[in-house]
CSV table of C-alpha atoms in Angstrom, one decimal:
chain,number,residue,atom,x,y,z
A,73,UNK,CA,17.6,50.1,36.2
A,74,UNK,CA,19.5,48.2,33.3
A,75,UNK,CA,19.4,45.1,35.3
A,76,UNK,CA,15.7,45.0,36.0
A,77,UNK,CA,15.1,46.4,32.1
A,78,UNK,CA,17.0,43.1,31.5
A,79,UNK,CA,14.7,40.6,33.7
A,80,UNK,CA,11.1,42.2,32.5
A,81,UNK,CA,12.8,41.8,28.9
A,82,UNK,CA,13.7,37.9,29.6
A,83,UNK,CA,10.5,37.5,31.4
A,84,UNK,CA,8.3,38.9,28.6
A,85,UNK,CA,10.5,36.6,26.2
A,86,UNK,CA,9.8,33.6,28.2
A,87,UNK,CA,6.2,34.3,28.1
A,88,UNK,CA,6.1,34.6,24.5
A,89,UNK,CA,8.0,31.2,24.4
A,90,UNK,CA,5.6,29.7,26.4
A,91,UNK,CA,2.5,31.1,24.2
A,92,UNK,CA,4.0,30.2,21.3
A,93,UNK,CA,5.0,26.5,22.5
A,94,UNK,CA,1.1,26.4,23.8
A,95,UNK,CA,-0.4,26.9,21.0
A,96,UNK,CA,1.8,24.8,18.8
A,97,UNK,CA,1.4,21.7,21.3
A,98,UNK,CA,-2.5,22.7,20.6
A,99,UNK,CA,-2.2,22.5,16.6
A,100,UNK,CA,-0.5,19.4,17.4
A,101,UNK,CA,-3.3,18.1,19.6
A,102,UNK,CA,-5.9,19.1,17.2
A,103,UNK,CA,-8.7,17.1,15.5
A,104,UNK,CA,-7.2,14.4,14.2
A,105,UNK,CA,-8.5,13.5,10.3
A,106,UNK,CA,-11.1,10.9,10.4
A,107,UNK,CA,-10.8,7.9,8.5
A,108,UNK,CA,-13.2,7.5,5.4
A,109,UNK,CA,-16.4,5.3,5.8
A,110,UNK,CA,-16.6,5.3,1.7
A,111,UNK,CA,-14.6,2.6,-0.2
A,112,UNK,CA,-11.5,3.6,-2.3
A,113,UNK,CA,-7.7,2.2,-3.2
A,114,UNK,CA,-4.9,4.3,-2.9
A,115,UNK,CA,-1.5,3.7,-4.5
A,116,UNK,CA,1.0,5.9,-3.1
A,117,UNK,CA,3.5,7.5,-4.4
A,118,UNK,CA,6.3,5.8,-2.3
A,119,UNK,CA,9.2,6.4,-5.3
A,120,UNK,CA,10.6,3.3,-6.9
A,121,UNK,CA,8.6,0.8,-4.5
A,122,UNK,CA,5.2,-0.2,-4.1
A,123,UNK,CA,2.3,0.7,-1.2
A,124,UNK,CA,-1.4,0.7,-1.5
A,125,UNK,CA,-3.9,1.4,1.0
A,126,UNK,CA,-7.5,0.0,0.8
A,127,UNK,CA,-10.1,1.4,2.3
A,128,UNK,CA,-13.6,0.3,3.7
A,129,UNK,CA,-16.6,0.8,5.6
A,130,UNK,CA,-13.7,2.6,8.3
A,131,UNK,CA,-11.3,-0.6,8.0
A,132,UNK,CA,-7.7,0.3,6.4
A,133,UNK,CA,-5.1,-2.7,4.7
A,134,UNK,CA,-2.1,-1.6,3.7
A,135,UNK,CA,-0.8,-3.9,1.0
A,136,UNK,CA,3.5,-3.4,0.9
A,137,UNK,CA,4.9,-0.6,2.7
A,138,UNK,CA,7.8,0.8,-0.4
A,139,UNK,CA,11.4,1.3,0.5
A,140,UNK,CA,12.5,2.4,4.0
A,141,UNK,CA,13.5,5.5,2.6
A,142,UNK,CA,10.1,6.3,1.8
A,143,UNK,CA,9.0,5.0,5.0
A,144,UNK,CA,8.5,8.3,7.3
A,145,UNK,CA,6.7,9.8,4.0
A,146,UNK,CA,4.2,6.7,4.2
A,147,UNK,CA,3.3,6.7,8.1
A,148,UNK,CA,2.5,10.6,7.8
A,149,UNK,CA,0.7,9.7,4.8
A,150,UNK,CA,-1.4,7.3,6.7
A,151,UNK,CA,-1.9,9.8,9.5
A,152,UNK,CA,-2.9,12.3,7.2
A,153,UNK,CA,-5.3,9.9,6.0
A,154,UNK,CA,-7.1,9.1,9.6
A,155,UNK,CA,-5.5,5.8,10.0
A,156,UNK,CA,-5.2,5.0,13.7
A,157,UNK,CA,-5.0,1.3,13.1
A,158,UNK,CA,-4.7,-1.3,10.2
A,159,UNK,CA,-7.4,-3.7,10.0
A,160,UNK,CA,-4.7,-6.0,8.2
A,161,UNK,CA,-1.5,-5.7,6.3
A,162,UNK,CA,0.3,-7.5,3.6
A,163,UNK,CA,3.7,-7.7,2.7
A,164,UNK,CA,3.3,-9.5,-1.0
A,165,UNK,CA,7.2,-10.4,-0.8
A,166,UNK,CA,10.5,-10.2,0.7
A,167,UNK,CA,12.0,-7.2,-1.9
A,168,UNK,CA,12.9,-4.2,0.0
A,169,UNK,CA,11.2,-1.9,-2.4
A,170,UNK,CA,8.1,-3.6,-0.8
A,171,UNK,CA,8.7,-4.0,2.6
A,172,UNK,CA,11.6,-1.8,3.5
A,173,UNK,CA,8.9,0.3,5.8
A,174,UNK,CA,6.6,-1.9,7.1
A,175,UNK,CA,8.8,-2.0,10.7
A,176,UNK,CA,8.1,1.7,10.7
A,177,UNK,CA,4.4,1.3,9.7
A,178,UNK,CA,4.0,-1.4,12.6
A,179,UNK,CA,5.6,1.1,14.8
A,180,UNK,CA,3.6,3.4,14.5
A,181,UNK,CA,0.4,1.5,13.8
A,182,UNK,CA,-1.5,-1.6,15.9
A,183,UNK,CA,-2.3,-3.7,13.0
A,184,UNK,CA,-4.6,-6.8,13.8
A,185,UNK,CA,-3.4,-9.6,11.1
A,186,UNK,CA,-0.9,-9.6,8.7
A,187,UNK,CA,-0.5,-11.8,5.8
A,188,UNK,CA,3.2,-12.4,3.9
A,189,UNK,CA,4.5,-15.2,1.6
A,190,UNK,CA,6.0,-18.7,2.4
A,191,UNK,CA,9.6,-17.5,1.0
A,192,UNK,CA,12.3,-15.4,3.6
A,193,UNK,CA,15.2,-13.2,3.1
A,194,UNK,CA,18.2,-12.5,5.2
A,195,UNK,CA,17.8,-9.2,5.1
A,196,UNK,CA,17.3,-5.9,7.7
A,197,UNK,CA,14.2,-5.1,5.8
A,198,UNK,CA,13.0,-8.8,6.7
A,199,UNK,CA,14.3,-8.9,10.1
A,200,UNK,CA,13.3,-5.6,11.5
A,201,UNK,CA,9.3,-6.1,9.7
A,202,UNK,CA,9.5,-9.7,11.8
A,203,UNK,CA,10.8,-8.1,14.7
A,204,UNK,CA,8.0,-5.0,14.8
A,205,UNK,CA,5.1,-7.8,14.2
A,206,UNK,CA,6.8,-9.7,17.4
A,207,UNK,CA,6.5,-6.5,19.8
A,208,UNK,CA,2.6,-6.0,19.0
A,209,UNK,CA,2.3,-9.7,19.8
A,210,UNK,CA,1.4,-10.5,16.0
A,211,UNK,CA,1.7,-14.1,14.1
A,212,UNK,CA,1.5,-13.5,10.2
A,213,UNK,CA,-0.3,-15.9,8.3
A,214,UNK,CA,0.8,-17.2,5.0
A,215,UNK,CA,-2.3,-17.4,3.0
A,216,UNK,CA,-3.6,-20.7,0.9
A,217,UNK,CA,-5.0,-19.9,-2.7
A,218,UNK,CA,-8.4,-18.8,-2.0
A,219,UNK,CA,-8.4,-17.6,1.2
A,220,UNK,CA,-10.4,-14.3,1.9
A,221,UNK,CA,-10.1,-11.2,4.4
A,222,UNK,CA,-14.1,-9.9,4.6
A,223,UNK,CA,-14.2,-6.2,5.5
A,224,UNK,CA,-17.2,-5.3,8.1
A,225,UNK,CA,-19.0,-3.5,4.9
A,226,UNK,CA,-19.1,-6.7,3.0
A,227,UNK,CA,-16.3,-6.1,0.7
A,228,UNK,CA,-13.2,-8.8,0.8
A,229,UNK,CA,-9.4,-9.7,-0.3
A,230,UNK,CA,-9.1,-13.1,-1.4
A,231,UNK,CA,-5.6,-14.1,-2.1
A,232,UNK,CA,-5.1,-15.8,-5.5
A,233,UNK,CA,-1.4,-16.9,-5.5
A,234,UNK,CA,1.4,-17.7,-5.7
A,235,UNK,CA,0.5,-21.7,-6.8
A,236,UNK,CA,3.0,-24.3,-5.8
A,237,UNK,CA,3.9,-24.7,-10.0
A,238,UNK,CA,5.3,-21.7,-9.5
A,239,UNK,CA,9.4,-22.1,-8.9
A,240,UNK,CA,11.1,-20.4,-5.5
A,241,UNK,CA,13.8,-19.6,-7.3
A,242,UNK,CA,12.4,-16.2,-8.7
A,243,UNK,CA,11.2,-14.3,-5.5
A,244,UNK,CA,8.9,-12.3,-7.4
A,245,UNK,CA,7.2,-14.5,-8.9
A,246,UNK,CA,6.2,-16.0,-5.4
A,247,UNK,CA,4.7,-12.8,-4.9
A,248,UNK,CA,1.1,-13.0,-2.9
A,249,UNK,CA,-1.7,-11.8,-5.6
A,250,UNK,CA,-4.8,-10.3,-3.7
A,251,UNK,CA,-8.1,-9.3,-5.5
A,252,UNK,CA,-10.1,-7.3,-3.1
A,253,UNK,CA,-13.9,-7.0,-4.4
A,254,UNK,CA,-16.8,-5.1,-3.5
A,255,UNK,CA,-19.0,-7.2,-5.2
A,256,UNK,CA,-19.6,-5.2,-8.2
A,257,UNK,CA,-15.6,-4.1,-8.9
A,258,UNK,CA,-12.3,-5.7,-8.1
A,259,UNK,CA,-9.1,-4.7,-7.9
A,260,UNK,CA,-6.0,-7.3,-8.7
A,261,UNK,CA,-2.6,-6.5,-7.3
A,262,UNK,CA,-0.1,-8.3,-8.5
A,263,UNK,CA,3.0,-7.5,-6.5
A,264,UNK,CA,6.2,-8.1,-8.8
A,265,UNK,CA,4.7,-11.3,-10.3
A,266,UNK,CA,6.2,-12.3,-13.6
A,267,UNK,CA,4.7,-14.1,-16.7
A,268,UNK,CA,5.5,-17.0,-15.2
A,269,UNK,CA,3.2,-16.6,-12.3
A,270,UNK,CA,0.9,-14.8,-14.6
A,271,UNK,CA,0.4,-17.9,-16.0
A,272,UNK,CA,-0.1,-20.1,-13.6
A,273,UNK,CA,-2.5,-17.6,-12.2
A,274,UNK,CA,-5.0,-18.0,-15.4
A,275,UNK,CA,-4.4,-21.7,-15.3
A,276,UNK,CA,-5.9,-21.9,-11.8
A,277,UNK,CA,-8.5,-18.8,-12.2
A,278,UNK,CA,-9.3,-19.1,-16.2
A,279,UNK,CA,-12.0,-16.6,-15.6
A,280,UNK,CA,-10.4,-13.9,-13.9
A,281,UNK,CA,-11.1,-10.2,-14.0
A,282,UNK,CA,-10.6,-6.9,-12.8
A,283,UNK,CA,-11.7,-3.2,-13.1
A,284,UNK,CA,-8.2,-2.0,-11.9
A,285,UNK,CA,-5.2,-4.0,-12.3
A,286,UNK,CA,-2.0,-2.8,-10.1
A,287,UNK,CA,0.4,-4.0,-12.9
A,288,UNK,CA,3.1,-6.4,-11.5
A,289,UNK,CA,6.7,-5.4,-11.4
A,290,UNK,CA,6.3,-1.6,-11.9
A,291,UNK,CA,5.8,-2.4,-15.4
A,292,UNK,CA,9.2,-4.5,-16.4
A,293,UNK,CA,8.5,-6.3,-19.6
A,294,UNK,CA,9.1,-9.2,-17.9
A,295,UNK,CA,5.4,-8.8,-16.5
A,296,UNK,CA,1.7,-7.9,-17.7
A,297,UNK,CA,2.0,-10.3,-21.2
A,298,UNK,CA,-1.2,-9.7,-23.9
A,299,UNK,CA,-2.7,-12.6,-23.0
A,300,UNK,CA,-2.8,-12.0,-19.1
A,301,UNK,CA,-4.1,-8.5,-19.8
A,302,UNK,CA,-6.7,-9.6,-22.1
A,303,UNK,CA,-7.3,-12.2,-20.0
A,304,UNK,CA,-8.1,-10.1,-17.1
A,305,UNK,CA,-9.2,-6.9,-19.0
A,306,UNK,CA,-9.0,-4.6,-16.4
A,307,UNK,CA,-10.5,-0.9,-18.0
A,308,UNK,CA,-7.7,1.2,-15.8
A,309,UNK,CA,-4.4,-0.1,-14.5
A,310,UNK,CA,-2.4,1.7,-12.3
A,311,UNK,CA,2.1,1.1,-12.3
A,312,UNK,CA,3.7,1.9,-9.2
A,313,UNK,CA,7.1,3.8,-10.0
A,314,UNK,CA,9.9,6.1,-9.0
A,315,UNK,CA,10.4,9.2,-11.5
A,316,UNK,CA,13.7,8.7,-13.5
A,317,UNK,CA,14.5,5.4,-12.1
A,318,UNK,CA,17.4,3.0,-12.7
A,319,UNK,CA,15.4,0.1,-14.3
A,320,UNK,CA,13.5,2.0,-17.2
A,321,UNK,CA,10.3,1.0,-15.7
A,322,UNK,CA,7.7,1.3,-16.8
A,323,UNK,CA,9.1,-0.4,-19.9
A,324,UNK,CA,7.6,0.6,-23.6
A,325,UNK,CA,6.6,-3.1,-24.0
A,326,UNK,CA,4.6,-2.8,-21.3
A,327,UNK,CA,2.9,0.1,-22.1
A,328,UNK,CA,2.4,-1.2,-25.7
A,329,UNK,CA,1.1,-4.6,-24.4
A,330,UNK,CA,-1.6,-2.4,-22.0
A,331,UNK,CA,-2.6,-0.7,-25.5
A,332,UNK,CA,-2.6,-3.4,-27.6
A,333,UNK,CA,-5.0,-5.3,-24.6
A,334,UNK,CA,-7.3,-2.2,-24.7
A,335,UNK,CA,-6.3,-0.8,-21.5
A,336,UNK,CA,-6.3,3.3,-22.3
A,337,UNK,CA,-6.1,4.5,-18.6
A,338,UNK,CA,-2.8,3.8,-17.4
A,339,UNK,CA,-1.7,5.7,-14.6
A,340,UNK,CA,2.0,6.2,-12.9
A,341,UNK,CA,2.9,7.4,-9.6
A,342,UNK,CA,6.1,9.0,-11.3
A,343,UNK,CA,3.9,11.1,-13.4
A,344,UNK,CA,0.8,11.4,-11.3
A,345,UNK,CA,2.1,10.8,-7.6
A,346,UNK,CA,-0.5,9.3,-5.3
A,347,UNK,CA,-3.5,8.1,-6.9
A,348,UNK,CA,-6.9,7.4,-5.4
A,349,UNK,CA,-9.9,5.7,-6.9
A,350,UNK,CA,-13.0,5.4,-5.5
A,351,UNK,CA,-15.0,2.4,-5.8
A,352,UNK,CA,-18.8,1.4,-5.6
A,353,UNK,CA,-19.4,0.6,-1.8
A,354,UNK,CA,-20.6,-3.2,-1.4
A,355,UNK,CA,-24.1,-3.6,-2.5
A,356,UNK,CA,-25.0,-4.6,1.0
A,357,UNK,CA,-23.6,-0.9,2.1
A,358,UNK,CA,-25.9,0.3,-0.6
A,359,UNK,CA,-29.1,-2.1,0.3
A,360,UNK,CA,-28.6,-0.4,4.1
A,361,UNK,CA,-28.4,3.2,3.0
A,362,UNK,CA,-31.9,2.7,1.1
């Protein structure tokens, strides 16, 4: 009697197993999130690194992937956001607070162009990014000043820089600067350019401007100068940063330089986490919807 007490008791266990396990291979099957139609930038809180996704008419860039630390916490993030595929990414530079999880990214993710600088690094951060774009079959393309990623709803990226005045020997400074536009706002990322590059930048694009400005080098004093920011004027600029870091970013020069330029919305991913701004869909988008 004990013994057969002993098997109904196992069986009714392995049936609750089984229920159980059922329904969370369900939840794990369930709708997936769909991926936004409306167009919007988000800088994610990836700690002391640097990701942003943009968003368009259903098409999803990804400029920089942060550290490969924060790399799980990014492809969920991307997930959670309804990203099956990215339309394009770009790796601004080498740094492994910017790249360090792209491989994972491209693991995860088909991605259908992807853009990086002319300058390498011998690094695992490099090497395993290169080696993830080789298994999907992807060439990246090291973009010429001027050229421009068009989105299906008629916004674009068009990549402003690095120039060739700009010196090799600072590799963030060689950083790849994107403005992607809708047509009636922009927003400038800057990677980890420094003055120098910020310089070289107005030289070649005197008329520059920007409603959000992705300050450059997580806000080192080294980057985002009076004149650039005046220069640029962008009304809300956004500094990608880890809480308590090691490098005292962002610096109080820089945050005094974005006052004194008039710049009164300044928001940091150490203090805000993950920020999302919406942007005015391209005016063809809105000429369709009439």
């Amino acid at each position: 009697m004990k013994d057969k007490l002993r098997r109904i008791l196992w069986i009714a266990a392995a049936v609750v197993l089984v229920i159980n396990g059922g329904w969370l291979a369900l939840e794990r099957l369930g709708p997936h999130p769909v991926l936004t139609q409306d167009t919007e930038v988000h800088f994610i809180d990836v700690g002391q690194g640097d990701a942003a996704l943009v968003l368009s008419g259903g098409q999803a860039v990804l400029i920089d992937a942060g550290t490969a630390e924060s790399g799980p916490a990014l492809v969920r993030y991307l997930e959670q956001t309804g990203v099956t595929r990215l339309y394009a990414a770009i790796a601004s530079h080498p740094h492994a607070d910017h790249i360090g999880g792209m491989a994972q990214v491209l693991a995860r993710f088909p991605v259908e162009r992807f853009y990086l600088g002319p300058e390498t690094q011998n690094t695992s951060s490099y090497t395993d990014m290169l080696d993830a774009l080789e298994d999907q079959g992807v060439r990246p393309t090291i973009p010429a000043d001027g050229d421009t990623l068009s989105f299906s709803s008629g916004a674009s990226i068009t990549f402003l820089g690095p120039a060739d005045d700009v010196p090799a020997d600072n590799l963030n400074n060689r950083s790849l600067i994107a403005l992607f536009s809708t047509g009636t706002q922009s927003v400038l990322f800057m990677g980890d350019a420094e003055a120098a590059a910020e310089q070289s930048l107005l030289a070649y694009h005197p008329s520059l401007c920007c409603d959000v400005l992705k300050v450059g080098h997580h806000g080192a004093a080294t980057s985002s100068s009076v004149e650039f920011l005046r220069t640029v004027h962008p009304s809300t600029a956004v500094i990608s940063c880890g809480l308590d870091n090691d490098y005292g970013h962002p610096s109080d020069q820089t945050l005094q330089n974005l006052s004194l330029a008039g710049v009164n919305d300044v928001r940091i991913t150490a203090e805000d986490h993950t920020i999302v701004i919406p942007l005015n869909p391209p005016s063809s988008s809105k000429e369709n919807a009439a």
